[in-house]
Coordinates of C-alpha atoms and ligand atoms in Angstrom, one line a residue:
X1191 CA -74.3 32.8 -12.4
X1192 CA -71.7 34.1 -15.0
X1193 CA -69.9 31.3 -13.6
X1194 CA -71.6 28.5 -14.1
X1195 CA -72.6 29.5 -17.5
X1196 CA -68.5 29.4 -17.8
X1197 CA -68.3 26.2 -16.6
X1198 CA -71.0 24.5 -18.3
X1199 CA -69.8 26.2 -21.6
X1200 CA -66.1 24.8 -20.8
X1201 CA -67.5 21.6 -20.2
X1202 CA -69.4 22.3 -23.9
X1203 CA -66.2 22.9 -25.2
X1204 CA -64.5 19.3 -23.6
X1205 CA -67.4 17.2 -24.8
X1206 CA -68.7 16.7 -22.0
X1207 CA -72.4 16.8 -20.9
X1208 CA -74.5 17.2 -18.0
X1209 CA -75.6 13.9 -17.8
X1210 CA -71.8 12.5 -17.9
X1211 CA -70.8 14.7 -15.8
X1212 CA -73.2 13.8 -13.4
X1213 CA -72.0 9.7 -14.4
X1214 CA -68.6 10.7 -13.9
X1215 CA -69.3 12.0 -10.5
X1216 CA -71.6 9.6 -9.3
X1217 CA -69.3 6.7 -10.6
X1218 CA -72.4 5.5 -12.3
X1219 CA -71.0 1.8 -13.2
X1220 CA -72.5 2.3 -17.1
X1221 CA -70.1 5.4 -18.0
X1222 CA -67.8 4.2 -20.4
X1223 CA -65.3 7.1 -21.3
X1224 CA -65.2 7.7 -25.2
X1225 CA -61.8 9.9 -25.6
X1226 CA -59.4 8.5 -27.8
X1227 CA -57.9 5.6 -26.1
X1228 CA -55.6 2.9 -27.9
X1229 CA -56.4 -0.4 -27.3
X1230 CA -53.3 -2.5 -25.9
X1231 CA -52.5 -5.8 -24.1
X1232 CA -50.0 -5.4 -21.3
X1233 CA -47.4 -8.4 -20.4
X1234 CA -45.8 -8.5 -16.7
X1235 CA -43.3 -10.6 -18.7
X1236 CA -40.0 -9.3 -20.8
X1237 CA -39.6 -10.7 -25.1
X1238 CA -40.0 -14.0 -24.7
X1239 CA -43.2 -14.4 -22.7
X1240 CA -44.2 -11.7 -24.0
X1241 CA -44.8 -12.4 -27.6
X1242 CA -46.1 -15.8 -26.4
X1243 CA -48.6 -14.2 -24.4
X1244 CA -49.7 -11.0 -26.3
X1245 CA -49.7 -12.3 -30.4
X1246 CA -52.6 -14.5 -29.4
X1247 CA -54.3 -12.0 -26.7
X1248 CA -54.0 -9.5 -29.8
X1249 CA -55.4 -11.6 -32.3
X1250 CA -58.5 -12.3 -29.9
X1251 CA -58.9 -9.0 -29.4
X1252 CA -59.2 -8.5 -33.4
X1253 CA -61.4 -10.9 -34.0
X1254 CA -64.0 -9.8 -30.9
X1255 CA -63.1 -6.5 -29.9
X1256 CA -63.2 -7.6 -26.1
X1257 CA -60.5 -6.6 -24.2
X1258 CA -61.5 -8.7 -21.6
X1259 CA -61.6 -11.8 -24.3
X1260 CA -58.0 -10.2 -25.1
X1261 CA -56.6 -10.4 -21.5
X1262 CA -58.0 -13.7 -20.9
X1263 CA -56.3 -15.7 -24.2
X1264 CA -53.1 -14.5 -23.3
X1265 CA -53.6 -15.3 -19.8
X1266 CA -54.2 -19.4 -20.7
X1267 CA -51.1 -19.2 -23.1
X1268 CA -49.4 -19.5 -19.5
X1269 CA -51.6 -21.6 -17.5
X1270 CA -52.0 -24.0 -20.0
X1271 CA -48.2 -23.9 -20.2
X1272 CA -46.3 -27.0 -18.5
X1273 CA -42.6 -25.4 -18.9
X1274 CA -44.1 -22.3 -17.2
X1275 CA -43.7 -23.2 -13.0
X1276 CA -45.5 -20.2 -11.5
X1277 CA -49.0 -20.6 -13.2
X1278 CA -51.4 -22.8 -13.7
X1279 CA -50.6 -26.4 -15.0
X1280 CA -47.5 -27.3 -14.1
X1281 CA -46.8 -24.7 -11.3
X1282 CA -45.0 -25.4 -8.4
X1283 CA -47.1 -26.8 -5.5
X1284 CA -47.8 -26.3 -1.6
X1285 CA -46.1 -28.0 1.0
X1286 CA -48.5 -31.5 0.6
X1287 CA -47.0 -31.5 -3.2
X1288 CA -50.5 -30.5 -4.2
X1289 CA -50.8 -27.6 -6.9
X1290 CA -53.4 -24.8 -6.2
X1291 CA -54.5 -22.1 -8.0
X1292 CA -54.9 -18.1 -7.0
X1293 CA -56.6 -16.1 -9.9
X1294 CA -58.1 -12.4 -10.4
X1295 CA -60.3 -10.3 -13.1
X1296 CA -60.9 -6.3 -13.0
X1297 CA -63.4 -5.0 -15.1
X1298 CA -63.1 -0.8 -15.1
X1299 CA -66.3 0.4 -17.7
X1300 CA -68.6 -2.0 -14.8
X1301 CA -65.7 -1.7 -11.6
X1302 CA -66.8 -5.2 -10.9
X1303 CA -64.7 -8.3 -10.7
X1304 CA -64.0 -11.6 -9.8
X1305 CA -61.8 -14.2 -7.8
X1306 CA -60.5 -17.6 -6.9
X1307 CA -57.7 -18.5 -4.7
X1308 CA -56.6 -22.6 -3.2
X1309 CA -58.6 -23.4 -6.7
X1310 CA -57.0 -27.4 -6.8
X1311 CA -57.2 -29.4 -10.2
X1312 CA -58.0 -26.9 -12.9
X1313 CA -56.0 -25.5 -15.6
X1314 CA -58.0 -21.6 -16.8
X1315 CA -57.4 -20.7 -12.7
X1316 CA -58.5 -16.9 -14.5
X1317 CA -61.2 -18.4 -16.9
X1318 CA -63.0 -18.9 -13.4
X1319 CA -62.7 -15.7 -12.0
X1320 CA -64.1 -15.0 -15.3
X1321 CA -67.4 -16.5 -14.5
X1322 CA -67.2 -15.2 -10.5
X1323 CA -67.2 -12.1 -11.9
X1324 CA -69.6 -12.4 -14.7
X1325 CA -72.3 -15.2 -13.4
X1326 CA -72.5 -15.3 -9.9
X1327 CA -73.2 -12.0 -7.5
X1328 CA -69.7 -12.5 -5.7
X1329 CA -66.1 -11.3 -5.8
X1330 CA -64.4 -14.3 -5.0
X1331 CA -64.6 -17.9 -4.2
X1332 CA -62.2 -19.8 -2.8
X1333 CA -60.9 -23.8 -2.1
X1334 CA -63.3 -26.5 -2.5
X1335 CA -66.1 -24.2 -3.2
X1336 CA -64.4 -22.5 -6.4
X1337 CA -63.5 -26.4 -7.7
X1338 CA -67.3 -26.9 -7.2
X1339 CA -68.1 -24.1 -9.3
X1340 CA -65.9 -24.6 -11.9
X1341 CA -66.8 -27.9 -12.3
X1342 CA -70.5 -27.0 -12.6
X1343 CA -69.5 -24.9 -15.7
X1344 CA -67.9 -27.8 -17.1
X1345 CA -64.2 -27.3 -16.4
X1346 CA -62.5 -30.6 -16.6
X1347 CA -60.9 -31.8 -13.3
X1348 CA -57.2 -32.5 -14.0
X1349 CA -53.8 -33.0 -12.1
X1350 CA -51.6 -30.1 -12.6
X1351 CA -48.8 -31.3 -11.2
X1352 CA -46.5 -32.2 -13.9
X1353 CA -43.1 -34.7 -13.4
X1354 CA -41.3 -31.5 -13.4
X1355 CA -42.7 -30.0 -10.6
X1356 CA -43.4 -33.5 -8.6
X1357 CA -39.1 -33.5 -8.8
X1358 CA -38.8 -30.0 -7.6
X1359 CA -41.0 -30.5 -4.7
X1360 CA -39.3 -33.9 -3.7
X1361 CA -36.3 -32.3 -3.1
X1362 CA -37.4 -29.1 -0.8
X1363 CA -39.0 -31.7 0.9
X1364 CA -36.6 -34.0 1.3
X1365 CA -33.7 -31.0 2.0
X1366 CA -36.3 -29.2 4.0
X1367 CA -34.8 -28.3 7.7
X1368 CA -35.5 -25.1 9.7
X1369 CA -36.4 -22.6 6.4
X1370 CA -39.6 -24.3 6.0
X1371 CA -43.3 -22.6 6.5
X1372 CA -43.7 -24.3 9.9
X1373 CA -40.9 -22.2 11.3
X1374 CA -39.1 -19.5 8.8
X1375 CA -36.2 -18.4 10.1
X1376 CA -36.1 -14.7 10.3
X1377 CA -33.5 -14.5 7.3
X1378 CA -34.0 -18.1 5.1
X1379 CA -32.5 -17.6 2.1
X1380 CA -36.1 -17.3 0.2
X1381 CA -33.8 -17.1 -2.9
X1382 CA -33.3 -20.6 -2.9
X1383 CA -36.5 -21.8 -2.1
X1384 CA -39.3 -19.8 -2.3
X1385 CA -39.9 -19.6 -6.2
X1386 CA -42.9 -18.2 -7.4
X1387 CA -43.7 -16.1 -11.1
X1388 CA -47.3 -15.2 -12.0
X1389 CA -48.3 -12.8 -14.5
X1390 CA -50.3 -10.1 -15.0
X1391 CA -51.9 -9.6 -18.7
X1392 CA -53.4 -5.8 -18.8
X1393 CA -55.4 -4.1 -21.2
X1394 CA -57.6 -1.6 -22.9
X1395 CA -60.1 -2.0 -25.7
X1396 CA -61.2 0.3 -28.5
X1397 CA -63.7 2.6 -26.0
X1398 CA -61.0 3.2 -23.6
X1399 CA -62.1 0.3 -21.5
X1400 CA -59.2 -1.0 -19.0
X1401 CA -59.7 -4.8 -17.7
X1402 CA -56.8 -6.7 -15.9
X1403 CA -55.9 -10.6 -14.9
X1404 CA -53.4 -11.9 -12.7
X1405 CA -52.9 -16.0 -12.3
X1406 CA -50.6 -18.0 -10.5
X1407 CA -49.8 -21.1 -8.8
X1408 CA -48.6 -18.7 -6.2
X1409 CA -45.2 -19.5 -3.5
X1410 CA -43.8 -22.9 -3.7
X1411 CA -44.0 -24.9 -0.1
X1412 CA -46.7 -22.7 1.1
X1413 CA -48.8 -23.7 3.0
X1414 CA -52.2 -25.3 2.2
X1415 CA -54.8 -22.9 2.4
X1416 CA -52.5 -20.1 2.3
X1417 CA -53.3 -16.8 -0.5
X1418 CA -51.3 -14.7 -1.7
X1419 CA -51.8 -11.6 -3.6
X1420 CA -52.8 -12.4 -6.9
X1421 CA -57.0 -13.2 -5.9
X1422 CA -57.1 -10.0 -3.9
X1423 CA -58.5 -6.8 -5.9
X1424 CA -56.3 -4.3 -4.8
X1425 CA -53.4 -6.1 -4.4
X1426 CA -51.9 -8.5 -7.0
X1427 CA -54.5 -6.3 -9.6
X1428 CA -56.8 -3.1 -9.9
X1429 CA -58.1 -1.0 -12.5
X1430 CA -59.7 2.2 -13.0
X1431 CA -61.5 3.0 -15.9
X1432 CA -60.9 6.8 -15.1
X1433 CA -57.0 6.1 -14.4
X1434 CA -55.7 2.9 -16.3
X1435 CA -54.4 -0.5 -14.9
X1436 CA -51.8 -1.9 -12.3
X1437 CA -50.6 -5.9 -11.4
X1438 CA -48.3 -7.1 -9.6
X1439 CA -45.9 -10.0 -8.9
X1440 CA -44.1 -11.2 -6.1
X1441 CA -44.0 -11.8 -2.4
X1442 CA -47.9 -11.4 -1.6
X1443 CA -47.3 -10.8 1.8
X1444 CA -46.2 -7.6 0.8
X1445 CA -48.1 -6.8 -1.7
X1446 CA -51.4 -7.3 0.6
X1447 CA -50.3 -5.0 3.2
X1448 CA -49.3 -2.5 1.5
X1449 CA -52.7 -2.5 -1.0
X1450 CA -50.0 -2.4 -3.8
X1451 CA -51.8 -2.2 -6.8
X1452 CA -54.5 -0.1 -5.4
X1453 CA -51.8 2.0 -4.3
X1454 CA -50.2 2.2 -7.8
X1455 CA -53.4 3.7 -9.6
X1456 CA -54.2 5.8 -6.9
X1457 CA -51.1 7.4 -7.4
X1458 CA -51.2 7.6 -11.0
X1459 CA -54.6 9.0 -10.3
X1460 CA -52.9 11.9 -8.8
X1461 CA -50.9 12.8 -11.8
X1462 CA -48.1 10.3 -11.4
X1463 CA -46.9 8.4 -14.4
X1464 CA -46.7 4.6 -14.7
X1465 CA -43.3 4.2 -14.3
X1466 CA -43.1 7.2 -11.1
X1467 CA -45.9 5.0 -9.6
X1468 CA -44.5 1.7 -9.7
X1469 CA -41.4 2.6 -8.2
X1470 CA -43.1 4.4 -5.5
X1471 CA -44.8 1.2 -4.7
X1472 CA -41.7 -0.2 -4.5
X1473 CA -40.4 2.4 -2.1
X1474 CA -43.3 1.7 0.3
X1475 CA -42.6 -2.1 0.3
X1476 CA -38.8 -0.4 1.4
X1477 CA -41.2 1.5 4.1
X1478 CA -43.4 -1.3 5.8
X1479 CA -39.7 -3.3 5.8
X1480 CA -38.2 -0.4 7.9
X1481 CA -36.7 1.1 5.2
X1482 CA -34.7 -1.8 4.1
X1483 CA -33.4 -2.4 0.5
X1484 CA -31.7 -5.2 0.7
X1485 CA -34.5 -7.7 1.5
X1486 CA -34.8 -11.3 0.8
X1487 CA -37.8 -11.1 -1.2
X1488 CA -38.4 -9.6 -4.8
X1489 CA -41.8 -7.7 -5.8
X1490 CA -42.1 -6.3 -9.5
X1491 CA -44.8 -3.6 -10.2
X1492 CA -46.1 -2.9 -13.7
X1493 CA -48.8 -0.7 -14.9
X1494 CA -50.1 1.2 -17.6
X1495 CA -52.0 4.7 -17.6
X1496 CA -54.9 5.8 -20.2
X1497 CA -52.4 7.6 -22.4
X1498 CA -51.0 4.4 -23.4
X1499 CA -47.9 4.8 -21.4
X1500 CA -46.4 2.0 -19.5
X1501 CA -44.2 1.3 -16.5
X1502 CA -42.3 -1.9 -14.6
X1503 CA -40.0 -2.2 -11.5
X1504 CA -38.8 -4.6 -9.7
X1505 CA -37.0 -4.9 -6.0
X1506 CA -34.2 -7.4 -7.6
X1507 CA -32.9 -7.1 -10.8
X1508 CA -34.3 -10.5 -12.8
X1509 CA -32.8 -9.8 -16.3
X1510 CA -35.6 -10.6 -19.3
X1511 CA -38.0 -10.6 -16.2
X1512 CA -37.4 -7.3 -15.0
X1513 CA -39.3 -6.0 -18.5
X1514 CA -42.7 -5.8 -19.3
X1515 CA -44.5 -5.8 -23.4
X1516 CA -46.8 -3.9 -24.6
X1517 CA -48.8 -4.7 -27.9
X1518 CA -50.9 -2.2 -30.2
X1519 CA -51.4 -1.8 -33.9
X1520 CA -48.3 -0.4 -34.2
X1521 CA -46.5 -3.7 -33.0
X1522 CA -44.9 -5.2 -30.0
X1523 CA -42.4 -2.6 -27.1
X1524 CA -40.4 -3.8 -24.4
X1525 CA -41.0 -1.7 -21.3
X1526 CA -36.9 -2.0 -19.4
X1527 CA -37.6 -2.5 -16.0
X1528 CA -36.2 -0.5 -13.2
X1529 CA -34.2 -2.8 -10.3
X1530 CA -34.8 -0.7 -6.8
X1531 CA -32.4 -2.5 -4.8
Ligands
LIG679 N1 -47.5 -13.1 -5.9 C1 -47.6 -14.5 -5.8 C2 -48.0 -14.9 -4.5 O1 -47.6 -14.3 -3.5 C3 -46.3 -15.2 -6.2 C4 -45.4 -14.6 -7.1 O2 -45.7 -13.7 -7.9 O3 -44.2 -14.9 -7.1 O4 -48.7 -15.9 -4.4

């Protein structure tokens, strides 16, 4: 009895009441934690993306105070981009020269979220997942069915494949001999050939609320139909509103089997920081690969906690790339990136 009057007094003395606690444990979907958070947008990108991407997230977020209104502007900087060839217009295609689309949204005060993946002729691949997650009752939608649906919320139908990339994807084709998808040689130089980029934009809002986007055109040359990471919650994105939030960039493949981004939080969950956890990640990728560093792939990790504190590393060292940016009110921070190779 003395006991739990302790513990309910403690609790008291924390702020917290029954009725949250019983939220908290429960996971009710309406607890929105009010401790003193920071807001802040989060960049998978080094300086120069970076200040193209967060000044305007930030400035959305001043003018509505939605984080998730936040994550999203800075998330079409780059898909509306043409000089940018990992996301959205003018990103590298699939094997047919055709450029599709693989884009996720995390939501941590509601845990809900949204998907598209092989989305084919339209620009805001993210905007979409937007509306997955926010006006339909599903996580994700994919191929012909997600064009459908953006088009029926009035998303223009355009070709994203700009002269640039039509070039680049001429010559894999026309150099193209055994490293191709039909038949990858055990060790093709994926260096070479296999470009690929996204970006995750990460962030929290004035109630502590975490929300997360990653978008991409995804692997040059894959195959059609093939997704990578970046639709999949738990992979290429995840957020916790209890924990903070985690993206990633890179060879899918790995990322989906080893749950990367799910991984991430869960281990900044257990007390981990941001930068600990992404390189852990990293480690396991080293794992599932028989302990192998020196792979032919890269993966970067980046993630930020509820402190405010942010991480980023990478497999390969990618100079300006291997850094992430942070924005608050206090400005704009380069987070150096950790090379694990
Ligand atoms: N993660 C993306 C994919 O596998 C590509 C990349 O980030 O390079 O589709």
């Amino acid at each position: 009895m003395t006991k739990r009057r302790d513990f309910l007094q403690s609790l008291g003395m924390m702020g917290i009441s029954l009725p949250v606690l019983h939220k908290i444990l429960n996971r009710d979907s309406s607890y929105v934690p009010t401790t003193a958070a920071s807001p802040l947008v989060m960049c998978s990108r080094g300086e120069s993306w970076g200040k193209k991407v967060l000044e305007p997230a930030w400035a959305k977020f001043k003018e509505t105070n939605s984080i998730l209104d936040a994550i999203e502007a800075g998330s079409n900087v780059v898909e509306l981009d043409p000089e940018d060839t990992s996301v959205g217009y003018g990103g590298l295609p699939d094997e047919r020269g055709v450029v599709s689309l693989d884009a996720s949204i995390m939501y941590g005060p509601t845990y809900n979220c949204g998907s598209v993946a092989s989305l084919e002729n339209i620009k805001k691949a993210c905007s979409v997942a937007r509306l997955v997650m926010e006006r339909t009752d599903h996580s994700m939608i994919v191929g012909a069915g997600a064009l459908a649906f953006a088009k029926a919320h009035g998303f223009p139908e355009e070709n994203l494949l700009t002269e640039n990339a039509r070039l680049t994807w001429l010559e894999w084709k026309e150099n193209l001999s055994d490293n191709d998808d039909w038949l990858p040689p055990p060790d093709g130089d994926y260096k070479k050939f296999r470009k690929g980029g996204t970006i995750n934009v990460l962030g929290m809002g004035s109630e502590g609320d975490v929300a997360g986007i990653t978008t991409t055109s995804g692997l040059f040359g894959k195959i059609h139909g093939r997704i990578g990471d970046s639709p999949i919650i738990g992979a290429g994105l995840f957020v916790d509103n209890e924990v903070g939030a985690a993206g990633a960039t890179g060879r899918g493949e790995e990322l989906i089997r080893t749950c990367g981004s799910f991984l991430l939080v869960e281990k900044m969950r257990a007390g981990k920081s941001p930068q600990i956890a992404c390189e852990e990640v990293i480690e396991r990728i080293f794992y599932v690969n028989g302990g192998k560093k020196n792979v032919n792939f890269n993966v970067k990790m980046v993630a930020f906690n509820k402190d405010g504190d942010a991480g980023s590393a990478s497999i390969m060292p990618l100079g300006d790339n291997a850094s992430a940016s942070v924005i608050t009110a206090q400005g704009m921070r380069l987070i150096p990136g950790k090379s694990m190779m």
